Amino acid sequence: MLKSFTRKSNSLSKRISTSIYPSLQSISRRNLEFPEYHPKDLRYYHLTEDESYALERMDILSDFPFDQNELPGFSAAPKYLTETVQKDELSEYLITRIQDMEDPGPVFDPYARFNKKPDPDTEPDATIVAINGVVVDLKLKADVQCAVWDAFEVRGTEGRIVMEVACWEGDRLVRCITMEDTFDLFPGMEVTWLKGPISVPVGEPVLGRVMNVLGDPDDQRGEIVAERWPIHRDAPGLYDRVPSQDVLTVGIKVIDLIAPYMKGGKIGLFGGAGVGKTVLIMELINNVAMGHGGYSVFAGVGERTREGHEFYCEMIDAGVIQLQEGGASKCALVFGQMNESAGVRMRVALTGLTQAEYFREIMGQDVLFFVDNIFRFTQAGSEVSSLLGRIPSAVGYQSTLEWEIGCVQDRICTTKTGSITSVQAIYVPADDLTDPAPATTFQHLDATTVLSRKISEKGIYPCVDPLESTSRMMMPEAVGLKHFDTTQRVIQHFQKNNALADIIAILGMDELSEEDKAIVYRSRKMEKFCAQPFKVAEVFTGLPGSFVPLTDTIQGFRDIMDGEYDDTPELAFYMIGGTEEISAKAEKLRLEQERLAKLQAEREEKEAAKQRAVEAGK
């Protein structure tokens, strides 16, 4: 501690607080109610941050209404702040304020590890002999005959540290990938063989829970008591699979028209950094999972922890996750975010997929499986491959790239018992779709939605590129002849508009024929019409989100191409839902334009009057 306080200092602080802060009693006896569990903020403490810093300056805690074995305030309050920021008078006032508080009950520490079980009393099965990043070498005992992908757990640690066997290096020497940071490990530590791969809880008990790669709870709501399945599983056999040709309507115009999704299929959202992949996947969850009767599994793979926490809160607000006793949750959350080690990011997608497979195979459900971001799975595999000493392949990726991606993607399919519809956000490095990671993922997908930076620069969101996005459902037999014909006409308009762009840039619009001018104007209106306000982005755009039925989408694009809206300005098509909003927005734009014209006329009249007055004065 930086400073010790005696009884004398305590009495001094009381005198100071009485003289300087006369309303201390009304402030300190706050009579706050502290619930047993706060669902929205996992960092819920009895003390403020300033009070915690003041507490760091105390040596004698006997006068305080807290159990000294519990966490009384913010974890690990930095001691240097008490010197550089907090003055002595403020510290003494805060300490007196804490002393006057009553015991508010138990404190929940978000950093506590509830998942660690006592170490077994048996002899250890192996010993750590080398550590290199997340790769650890183990020396096995003579009677241990483990297999590749078998799991080991380290003994004598505060939290769970589990590793899985990646390869054999020699006689009784195996190389493992750790599912945790290795800064607490050192050679000579003992480990326990778990006699199988990493196993995670499955079934209804996982619904509404937040879990890590090991299936252990991270939401402070107690242990998950459920059946456990290993995360490494074989894909369903060929005769167990069934084809699916049903269209999944998502309510987003450009997706439903250009690249419709398939129920029970694999959908990829491709895009570089900052083009809106996560926002689009959240909107898909809002439009599809919220109204979906079955179960959903969300796997956060190597993305931002903030987004995971916001998503958890949104699921609670929407009622998809119900925290009250007896609540019927519909979604399970598995997170291994970008602050985790490479081993976690490489396996957390398998954890979520295993839980989705249980709902499909045992409970016969049609499951929605969301992954954000599957590229981080590939990226983590590249990191681990380098640490394992394997020779890299093209662009530095692991030589086993196709096999690793195939092992995950082949398990996502429709079987005789149920289906898994997967929506995967896929980061595109440097906006290069020919990069081996996204290019290898392409071949496994039934629909690809490509987000373009050029379109986002025009302010059009979602910035889906209609000429790059594809779908296996885009056939007359699957979507119907009217839908197919409309889509082909829209694509032809966009292609013709792109071809005329160079001519317009050099010679201008006047050199085009009347037919070409009509194509350009209608293409620009359809480009604006592809923009749509999202429900999950209402707080940013200030516009109510819209869900557009497929029939309205098709008819809207046909009317634009047929010239029904040739007299309507382009801006009337921007950021709206269906065609019923076009006339209202056009009228709003007209009134705004008239108002601005009137203001301009009044401004010019005042200027003219002022000029006349000046001339008359001369």
XYZ file of C-alpha atoms in Angstrom:
618
model
C 0.000 0.000 0.000
C 1.161 3.531 -0.727
C 0.027 4.998 2.574
C -1.229 3.671 5.887
C -3.988 5.286 7.840
C -4.264 5.162 11.646
C -7.158 5.943 13.939
C -5.889 9.506 14.078
C -6.162 9.880 10.310
C -9.632 8.341 10.421
C -10.813 10.880 12.967
C -9.140 13.634 10.941
C -10.985 12.497 7.846
C -14.266 12.589 9.740
C -13.597 16.175 10.842
C -12.674 17.174 7.284
C -15.748 15.499 5.855
C -18.006 17.113 8.440
C -16.661 20.594 7.802
C -16.242 20.469 4.044
C -19.064 18.076 3.145
C -22.018 18.777 5.459
C -24.357 16.514 3.484
C -22.150 13.452 3.903
C -24.737 11.370 5.735
C -27.353 11.858 3.038
C -24.808 10.934 0.371
C -23.140 7.965 2.022
C -26.223 6.150 3.265
C -27.468 5.560 -0.232
C -29.842 2.675 0.505
C -29.154 1.151 -2.911
C -30.602 -2.212 -3.817
C -28.061 -4.645 -5.240
C -29.622 -7.507 -7.224
C -28.134 -10.979 -7.093
C -27.322 -10.772 -10.798
C -27.258 -7.825 -13.153
C -27.840 -9.039 -16.737
C -26.675 -5.964 -18.635
C -23.334 -5.178 -17.009
C -21.135 -8.055 -15.914
C -18.791 -5.623 -14.128
C -21.178 -4.765 -11.315
C -19.564 -3.529 -8.107
C -20.622 -1.900 -4.880
C -18.028 0.869 -5.108
C -17.350 3.501 -7.704
C -13.969 3.680 -9.401
C -12.857 6.641 -7.251
C -13.870 4.826 -4.070
C -11.844 1.808 -5.153
C -8.768 3.976 -5.701
C -9.238 5.462 -2.248
C -9.505 1.971 -0.778
C -6.154 1.092 -2.345
C -4.555 3.606 0.035
C -5.774 1.814 3.156
C -3.830 -0.769 5.156
C -6.429 -1.387 7.879
C -9.696 -2.665 6.424
C -11.309 -3.783 9.686
C -13.620 -0.773 9.757
C -15.126 -1.514 6.364
C -18.406 -3.351 5.750
C -16.912 -5.822 3.281
C -15.583 -9.321 3.612
C -11.855 -8.937 2.966
C -11.890 -12.140 0.927
C -14.371 -10.608 -1.501
C -13.744 -8.042 -4.179
C -15.065 -4.744 -2.805
C -14.773 -2.652 -5.961
C -13.151 -2.367 -9.359
C -10.620 -5.136 -9.967
C -6.947 -4.218 -9.729
C -7.385 -0.471 -9.344
C -4.034 0.909 -10.557
C -2.104 2.162 -7.548
C -0.251 4.849 -9.503
C -3.532 6.690 -10.020
C -3.821 7.333 -6.289
C -0.596 9.365 -6.468
C -1.083 11.140 -9.768
C -4.821 11.812 -9.776
C -6.447 11.622 -6.368
C -5.809 14.240 -3.703
C -5.557 13.324 -0.024
C -8.684 15.270 0.921
C -10.778 13.433 -1.669
C -9.371 10.063 -0.588
C -10.193 10.717 3.053
C -13.696 11.844 2.169
C -14.294 8.734 0.058
C -12.919 6.447 2.779
C -15.300 7.975 5.321
C -18.122 7.544 2.850
C -17.275 3.847 2.462
C -17.107 3.361 6.248
C -20.612 4.724 6.601
C -22.027 2.231 4.100
C -23.828 -0.886 5.190
C -22.843 -4.302 3.885
C -24.655 -4.565 0.525
C -24.202 -8.335 0.206
C -22.115 -10.561 -2.073
C -20.017 -9.143 -4.884
C -19.684 -10.819 -8.291
C -16.182 -10.747 -9.710
C -16.279 -10.954 -13.543
C -12.693 -12.194 -13.572
C -13.304 -15.077 -11.159
C -12.749 -18.563 -12.598
C -15.699 -20.707 -11.549
C -14.835 -23.466 -14.012
C -11.684 -24.912 -12.459
C -12.197 -28.305 -10.802
C -9.873 -29.661 -8.089
C -6.824 -31.453 -9.434
C -7.087 -35.282 -9.263
C -5.127 -37.227 -6.652
C -3.765 -39.655 -9.254
C -0.257 -39.625 -10.695
C 0.214 -37.051 -13.515
C -0.008 -38.428 -17.051
C 2.598 -36.101 -18.575
C 4.997 -33.231 -17.870
C 5.604 -29.974 -19.747
C 9.092 -29.933 -21.292
C 8.945 -26.962 -23.720
C 6.765 -23.900 -24.439
C 6.702 -21.858 -27.667
C 3.789 -19.422 -27.796
C 0.589 -21.473 -27.679
C 2.500 -24.637 -28.619
C 3.551 -26.828 -25.674
C 5.589 -30.051 -25.741
C 4.645 -32.809 -23.289
C 6.638 -35.837 -22.131
C 4.147 -38.657 -21.583
C 4.314 -41.390 -18.980
C 4.997 -44.873 -20.340
C 1.406 -46.110 -19.986
C -0.254 -43.092 -21.690
C -1.302 -43.895 -25.264
C -3.096 -40.752 -26.388
C -4.334 -39.924 -29.898
C -4.113 -36.761 -31.962
C -6.774 -34.241 -30.781
C -6.869 -35.754 -27.286
C -6.980 -33.137 -24.517
C -4.716 -32.555 -21.498
C -5.371 -30.226 -18.530
C -2.620 -28.496 -16.553
C -2.518 -29.021 -12.785
C -1.798 -26.384 -10.133
C -3.218 -23.354 -11.960
C -5.882 -20.897 -10.859
C -7.954 -21.262 -14.021
C -8.455 -24.062 -16.513
C -5.644 -24.451 -19.037
C -6.452 -27.184 -21.544
C -4.406 -28.230 -24.565
C -5.003 -30.690 -27.378
C -2.482 -32.921 -29.129
C -1.508 -31.689 -32.609
C 1.196 -34.214 -33.512
C 3.707 -36.744 -32.176
C 7.292 -35.492 -32.082
C 9.028 -38.664 -30.897
C 8.987 -41.431 -28.318
C 6.452 -40.342 -25.656
C 6.846 -36.714 -26.838
C 3.754 -34.895 -28.174
C 3.258 -31.326 -29.366
C 0.038 -29.620 -28.202
C -1.977 -26.466 -28.916
C -3.037 -24.607 -25.763
C -6.572 -23.196 -25.383
C -5.357 -20.381 -23.127
C -2.469 -17.980 -22.725
C 0.728 -19.738 -21.641
C 2.315 -17.035 -19.455
C 1.394 -19.048 -16.315
C 3.100 -22.222 -17.594
C 6.674 -23.360 -17.119
C 8.617 -26.583 -17.822
C 8.090 -29.266 -15.228
C 4.375 -28.621 -14.621
C 2.193 -31.725 -14.413
C -0.809 -32.362 -16.658
C -3.789 -34.724 -16.661
C -4.903 -36.719 -19.702
C -8.660 -36.223 -20.284
C -8.845 -39.485 -22.317
C -10.533 -37.916 -25.329
C -10.940 -34.684 -27.319
C -12.220 -31.442 -25.790
C -15.882 -32.063 -24.904
C -18.492 -29.309 -24.572
C -22.030 -29.286 -23.131
C -24.866 -29.685 -25.627
C -28.648 -29.611 -25.561
C -31.202 -27.305 -23.992
C -29.080 -26.389 -20.900
C -26.743 -24.320 -23.144
C -29.573 -22.091 -24.421
C -29.295 -18.564 -23.064
C -25.749 -19.157 -21.830
C -22.425 -17.538 -22.763
C -19.603 -20.075 -23.095
C -15.938 -20.222 -24.013
C -14.158 -22.687 -26.281
C -14.202 -25.373 -23.552
C -17.953 -25.024 -23.041
C -17.406 -23.468 -19.600
C -19.811 -20.651 -18.636
C -18.586 -17.064 -18.856
C -21.833 -15.419 -17.705
C -21.630 -16.065 -13.931
C -24.859 -18.031 -13.912
C -23.550 -21.269 -12.524
C -22.321 -24.525 -13.964
C -23.866 -25.977 -17.134
C -25.006 -29.511 -16.321
C -25.568 -31.259 -19.639
C -24.466 -34.089 -21.895
C -21.049 -33.492 -23.468
C -19.958 -34.091 -27.050
C -16.401 -33.930 -28.455
C -15.806 -30.946 -30.746
C -14.059 -33.099 -33.385
C -16.724 -35.089 -35.234
C -17.167 -36.720 -38.628
C -19.366 -34.998 -41.195
C -22.718 -36.674 -41.989
C -22.524 -39.438 -44.590
C -23.679 -38.972 -48.147
C -26.819 -41.087 -47.634
C -27.812 -39.071 -44.554
C -27.928 -35.812 -46.486
C -30.956 -34.463 -48.321
C -31.047 -31.669 -50.918
C -32.846 -28.414 -50.125
C -34.387 -25.973 -52.598
C -36.385 -23.677 -50.310
C -35.713 -19.918 -50.435
C -35.007 -18.135 -47.136
C -36.481 -14.620 -47.330
C -34.518 -12.164 -45.165
C -36.350 -8.908 -45.912
C -33.282 -7.126 -47.396
C -34.116 -6.040 -50.960
C -30.789 -6.436 -52.724
C -30.126 -9.851 -51.134
C -33.594 -11.304 -51.746
C -33.524 -10.172 -55.378
C -29.930 -10.718 -56.562
C -28.567 -13.557 -54.398
C -31.390 -15.255 -52.454
C -30.436 -17.496 -49.544
C -31.268 -21.179 -49.238
C -32.754 -22.834 -46.165
C -30.253 -25.338 -44.856
C -27.452 -23.783 -46.908
C -24.183 -21.996 -46.240
C -24.167 -18.234 -46.737
C -21.021 -16.103 -46.843
C -20.783 -12.342 -46.260
C -17.527 -11.237 -47.890
C -15.996 -7.839 -47.304
C -12.920 -5.916 -46.223
C -12.463 -3.959 -43.022
C -15.255 -1.566 -42.093
C -17.748 -2.237 -44.894
C -20.518 -3.545 -42.628
C -20.218 -7.334 -42.315
C -21.085 -7.385 -38.615
C -23.981 -4.926 -39.045
C -25.397 -7.065 -41.861
C -25.097 -10.290 -39.869
C -26.817 -8.586 -36.905
C -29.658 -7.492 -39.200
C -29.973 -11.042 -40.522
C -30.174 -12.290 -36.941
C -32.847 -9.677 -36.228
C -34.896 -10.559 -39.327
C -34.449 -14.331 -39.356
C -33.537 -15.587 -35.873
C -36.031 -13.355 -34.038
C -38.939 -14.794 -35.999
C -37.410 -18.249 -36.232
C -39.229 -20.859 -34.173
C -36.206 -23.086 -33.626
C -32.843 -22.619 -31.952
C -29.867 -20.471 -32.925
C -26.159 -20.722 -32.107
C -23.814 -17.749 -32.420
C -20.040 -18.282 -32.540
C -17.866 -15.193 -32.107
C -14.530 -16.176 -33.660
C -11.706 -13.676 -33.277
C -13.823 -10.519 -33.380
C -14.392 -7.641 -30.938
C -15.470 -8.346 -27.377
C -17.540 -5.141 -27.398
C -19.661 -6.490 -30.259
C -20.202 -9.736 -28.363
C -21.390 -7.907 -25.256
C -23.714 -5.653 -27.281
C -25.116 -8.698 -29.056
C -25.760 -10.429 -25.712
C -27.652 -7.366 -24.447
C -29.681 -7.147 -27.678
C -30.662 -10.801 -27.388
C -31.867 -10.137 -23.825
C -33.860 -7.065 -24.902
C -35.483 -8.997 -27.756
C -36.497 -11.877 -25.469
C -34.428 -14.436 -27.402
C -32.416 -14.923 -24.189
C -34.512 -14.979 -21.009
C -32.574 -14.813 -17.749
C -35.461 -15.214 -15.328
C -36.163 -18.533 -13.641
C -37.931 -20.847 -16.071
C -37.240 -18.596 -19.072
C -37.278 -20.230 -22.508
C -34.160 -18.989 -24.313
C -33.670 -19.726 -27.996
C -30.001 -18.890 -28.550
C -26.617 -20.169 -27.323
C -23.527 -17.940 -27.470
C -19.936 -19.164 -27.800
C -17.105 -16.636 -27.800
C -13.386 -16.796 -28.482
C -12.608 -13.200 -29.372
C -9.544 -11.477 -30.800
C -7.904 -11.096 -27.383
C -7.753 -14.891 -27.011
C -4.849 -17.125 -27.982
C -4.568 -18.691 -31.435
C -5.616 -22.095 -30.069
C -8.939 -20.686 -28.851
C -9.699 -18.884 -32.119
C -8.897 -22.042 -34.064
C -11.339 -24.238 -32.096
C -14.198 -22.004 -30.948
C -16.027 -22.400 -34.281
C -16.024 -26.175 -33.718
C -17.503 -25.673 -30.239
C -20.458 -23.712 -31.624
C -20.881 -26.119 -34.536
C -20.977 -29.134 -32.191
C -23.808 -27.563 -30.201
C -25.715 -26.808 -33.425
C -25.211 -30.422 -34.572
C -26.820 -31.743 -31.385
C -29.960 -29.694 -32.026
C -30.042 -30.990 -35.616
C -29.316 -34.674 -35.013
C -30.862 -35.422 -31.607
C -33.666 -32.862 -31.340
C -34.522 -32.742 -35.076
C -34.370 -28.943 -35.217
C -33.776 -26.538 -38.092
C -30.882 -24.595 -36.549
C -29.459 -21.199 -37.461
C -25.675 -21.030 -37.025
C -24.036 -17.591 -37.157
C -20.258 -17.164 -37.311
C -18.442 -13.838 -37.056
C -15.750 -14.154 -38.434
C -14.782 -17.459 -40.080
C -11.613 -15.900 -41.568
C -10.187 -15.618 -38.024
C -10.421 -19.408 -37.826
C -8.174 -19.652 -40.889
C -5.888 -16.939 -39.545
C -5.456 -18.736 -36.208
C -4.674 -21.957 -38.079
C -1.919 -20.117 -39.925
C -0.442 -18.862 -36.629
C -0.486 -22.329 -35.093
C 0.939 -23.915 -38.242
C 3.937 -21.578 -38.085
C 4.518 -22.367 -34.407
C 4.333 -26.078 -35.190
C 7.194 -25.581 -37.659
C 5.263 -26.539 -40.791
C 6.306 -25.144 -44.160
C 3.833 -22.445 -45.291
C 2.006 -22.505 -48.609
C 0.792 -19.658 -50.873
C 0.827 -16.142 -49.365
C 2.064 -17.592 -46.082
C -1.055 -19.624 -45.289
C -0.822 -23.104 -43.811
C -0.345 -25.982 -46.232
C -3.447 -27.663 -44.735
C -5.734 -24.707 -45.521
C -8.291 -26.528 -47.695
C -8.494 -29.488 -45.325
C -9.079 -27.297 -42.251
C -11.807 -25.250 -43.939
C -13.391 -28.397 -45.375
C -13.540 -30.082 -41.952
C -15.737 -27.241 -40.673
C -17.832 -26.508 -43.757
C -18.651 -30.144 -44.543
C -20.350 -30.574 -41.168
C -22.798 -27.760 -41.975
C -25.522 -29.413 -44.043
C -29.131 -30.614 -44.174
C -29.781 -34.189 -43.054
C -32.838 -36.423 -42.745
C -33.373 -35.310 -39.147
C -32.906 -31.531 -39.467
C -30.852 -28.746 -40.978
C -28.219 -26.139 -40.145
C -28.486 -22.853 -42.009
C -25.159 -21.095 -41.618
C -24.459 -17.371 -42.057
C -20.738 -16.617 -41.978
C -19.015 -13.245 -42.074
C -15.753 -13.606 -44.011
C -13.085 -10.911 -43.848
C -11.351 -10.257 -47.170
C -7.700 -9.177 -46.659
C -6.925 -5.948 -48.524
C -10.263 -6.276 -50.408
C -8.670 -9.049 -52.516
C -11.197 -11.806 -53.239
C -8.442 -13.920 -54.831
C -6.668 -14.273 -51.465
C -6.393 -18.028 -50.681
C -8.523 -17.840 -47.503
C -11.730 -16.313 -48.978
C -11.140 -18.029 -52.341
C -11.028 -21.449 -50.655
C -14.183 -20.669 -48.671
C -16.089 -19.683 -51.849
C -16.391 -23.239 -53.120
C -18.242 -24.426 -50.005
C -20.983 -21.775 -50.044
C -24.479 -21.839 -51.535
C -24.764 -18.043 -51.624
C -22.134 -15.307 -51.512
C -22.923 -11.717 -50.587
C -19.965 -9.496 -51.517
C -19.756 -6.113 -49.793
C -17.968 -3.527 -51.941
C -15.976 -0.563 -50.671
C -16.751 1.393 -53.872
C -20.473 1.140 -53.154
C -20.009 2.037 -49.478
C -18.125 5.187 -50.570
C -21.337 6.287 -52.317
C -23.164 6.053 -48.999
C -25.245 3.045 -50.044
C -25.784 0.537 -47.226
C -25.874 -2.424 -47.256
C -23.068 -2.014 -49.781
C -23.810 -5.309 -51.569
C -22.203 -5.599 -55.008
C -24.973 -6.988 -57.272
C -22.499 -8.014 -59.989
C -20.207 -9.990 -57.643
C -22.815 -11.611 -55.387
C -24.087 -15.030 -56.457
C -26.485 -17.747 -55.340
C -27.142 -21.318 -56.385
C -30.847 -20.579 -55.891
C -30.895 -18.130 -58.795
C -32.609 -20.554 -61.196
C -36.134 -20.341 -62.668
C -36.984 -23.718 -61.103
C -36.091 -22.468 -57.614
C -37.184 -18.812 -57.473
C -39.759 -18.647 -60.240
C -39.613 -17.217 -63.759
C -40.730 -13.670 -62.807
C -38.058 -13.356 -60.098
C -35.358 -14.808 -62.369
C -36.289 -12.542 -65.300
C -36.329 -9.437 -63.069
C -32.900 -10.255 -61.627
C -31.360 -10.742 -65.075
C -32.776 -7.419 -66.295
C -31.439 -5.605 -63.199
C -27.965 -7.102 -63.693
C -28.001 -6.123 -67.385
C -28.919 -2.548 -66.454
C -26.036 -2.353 -63.954
C -23.571 -3.855 -66.443
C -24.653 -1.445 -69.189
C -24.379 1.483 -66.745
C -20.808 0.459 -65.843
C -19.920 0.198 -69.524
C -21.250 3.718 -70.182
C -19.479 5.233 -67.158
C -16.240 5.935 -69.088
C -18.123 7.586 -71.966
C -20.032 9.793 -69.529
C -16.808 10.758 -67.720
C -15.124 11.841 -70.995
C -17.934 13.152 -73.224
C -20.806 13.755 -70.809
C -24.433 12.597 -70.788
C -25.372 14.658 -73.865
C -23.488 12.305 -76.202
C -25.619 9.301 -75.206
C -28.693 8.150 -77.074
C -32.106 8.541 -75.417
C -32.234 4.800 -74.756
C -28.823 4.828 -73.056
C -29.783 7.886 -71.012
C -32.876 6.051 -69.751
C -30.744 3.036 -68.759
C -28.282 5.235 -66.854
C -30.993 7.176 -64.999
C -32.913 4.010 -64.103
C -29.722 2.215 -63.008
C -28.881 5.080 -60.655
C -32.379 4.929 -59.178
C -32.117 1.156 -58.696
C -28.695 1.621 -57.073
C -30.266 4.051 -54.591
C -33.224 1.683 -54.147
C -30.792 -1.064 -53.033
C -30.053 1.038 -49.909
C -32.241 0.164 -46.939
C -32.484 1.292 -43.289
C -31.676 -1.472 -40.799
C -33.449 -2.172 -37.554
C -30.148 -2.705 -35.711
C -28.811 0.647 -37.000
C -31.799 2.807 -36.043
C -29.843 4.534 -33.287
C -27.217 5.646 -35.838
C -29.363 6.492 -38.879
C -32.423 7.853 -37.102
C -34.565 5.961 -39.628
C -36.920 3.102 -38.675
C -35.731 -0.276 -39.947
C -37.759 -1.993 -42.655
C -38.494 -5.589 -43.657
C -39.489 -5.690 -47.342
C -41.503 -8.683 -48.637
C -40.080 -10.397 -51.702
C -43.106 -9.596 -53.902
C -42.756 -5.858 -53.163
C -39.034 -6.011 -53.947
C -39.548 -7.669 -57.327
C -42.383 -5.336 -58.320
C -40.415 -2.253 -57.232
C -37.407 -3.043 -59.425
C -39.686 -3.960 -62.383
C -41.549 -0.644 -62.091
C -38.270 1.322 -62.094
C -37.008 -0.518 -65.203
C -40.374 -0.099 -66.955
C -40.210 3.687 -66.531
C -42.971 4.070 -63.937
C -40.750 6.395 -61.865
C -38.885 8.287 -64.605
C -40.242 11.603 -63.303
C -39.300 10.855 -59.685
C -35.978 12.271 -58.390
C -33.174 9.846 -57.495
C -33.062 10.822 -53.823
C -36.642 9.593 -53.367
C -35.323 6.023 -53.737
C -32.530 6.380 -51.150
C -32.801 4.669 -47.730
C -36.414 3.533 -48.004
C -38.211 0.214 -47.644
C -40.827 -0.727 -50.239
C -42.186 1.252 -53.186
C -45.050 2.616 -51.084
C -42.536 5.005 -49.462
C -41.327 6.491 -52.785
C -44.172 8.948 -53.345
C -44.110 10.138 -49.719
C -40.358 10.770 -49.838
C -40.640 12.478 -53.247
C -43.310 14.822 -51.833
C -41.129 15.518 -48.807
C -38.188 16.354 -51.086
C -40.409 18.633 -53.201
C -41.619 20.567 -50.150
C -38.075 20.885 -48.849
C -36.907 22.132 -52.233
C -39.709 24.719 -52.333
C -38.818 25.873 -48.820
C -35.159 26.302 -49.766
C -36.115 28.129 -52.967
C -38.349 30.491 -50.962
C -35.547 31.182 -48.496
C -33.167 31.858 -51.350
C -35.638 34.239 -52.976
C -36.115 36.117 -49.685
C -32.340 36.324 -49.233
C -31.901 37.703 -52.775
C -34.730 40.212 -52.195
C -33.044 41.481 -49.013
C -29.726 41.813 -50.822
C -31.406 43.728 -53.648
C -33.184 46.031 -51.169
C -29.919 46.691 -49.375
C -28.227 47.465 -52.686
C -31.022 49.875 -53.652
C -30.719 51.604 -50.279
C -26.989 52.060 -50.769
C -27.493 53.501 -54.240
C -30.237 55.863 -52.984
C -27.909 57.107 -50.232
C -25.303 58.062 -52.754
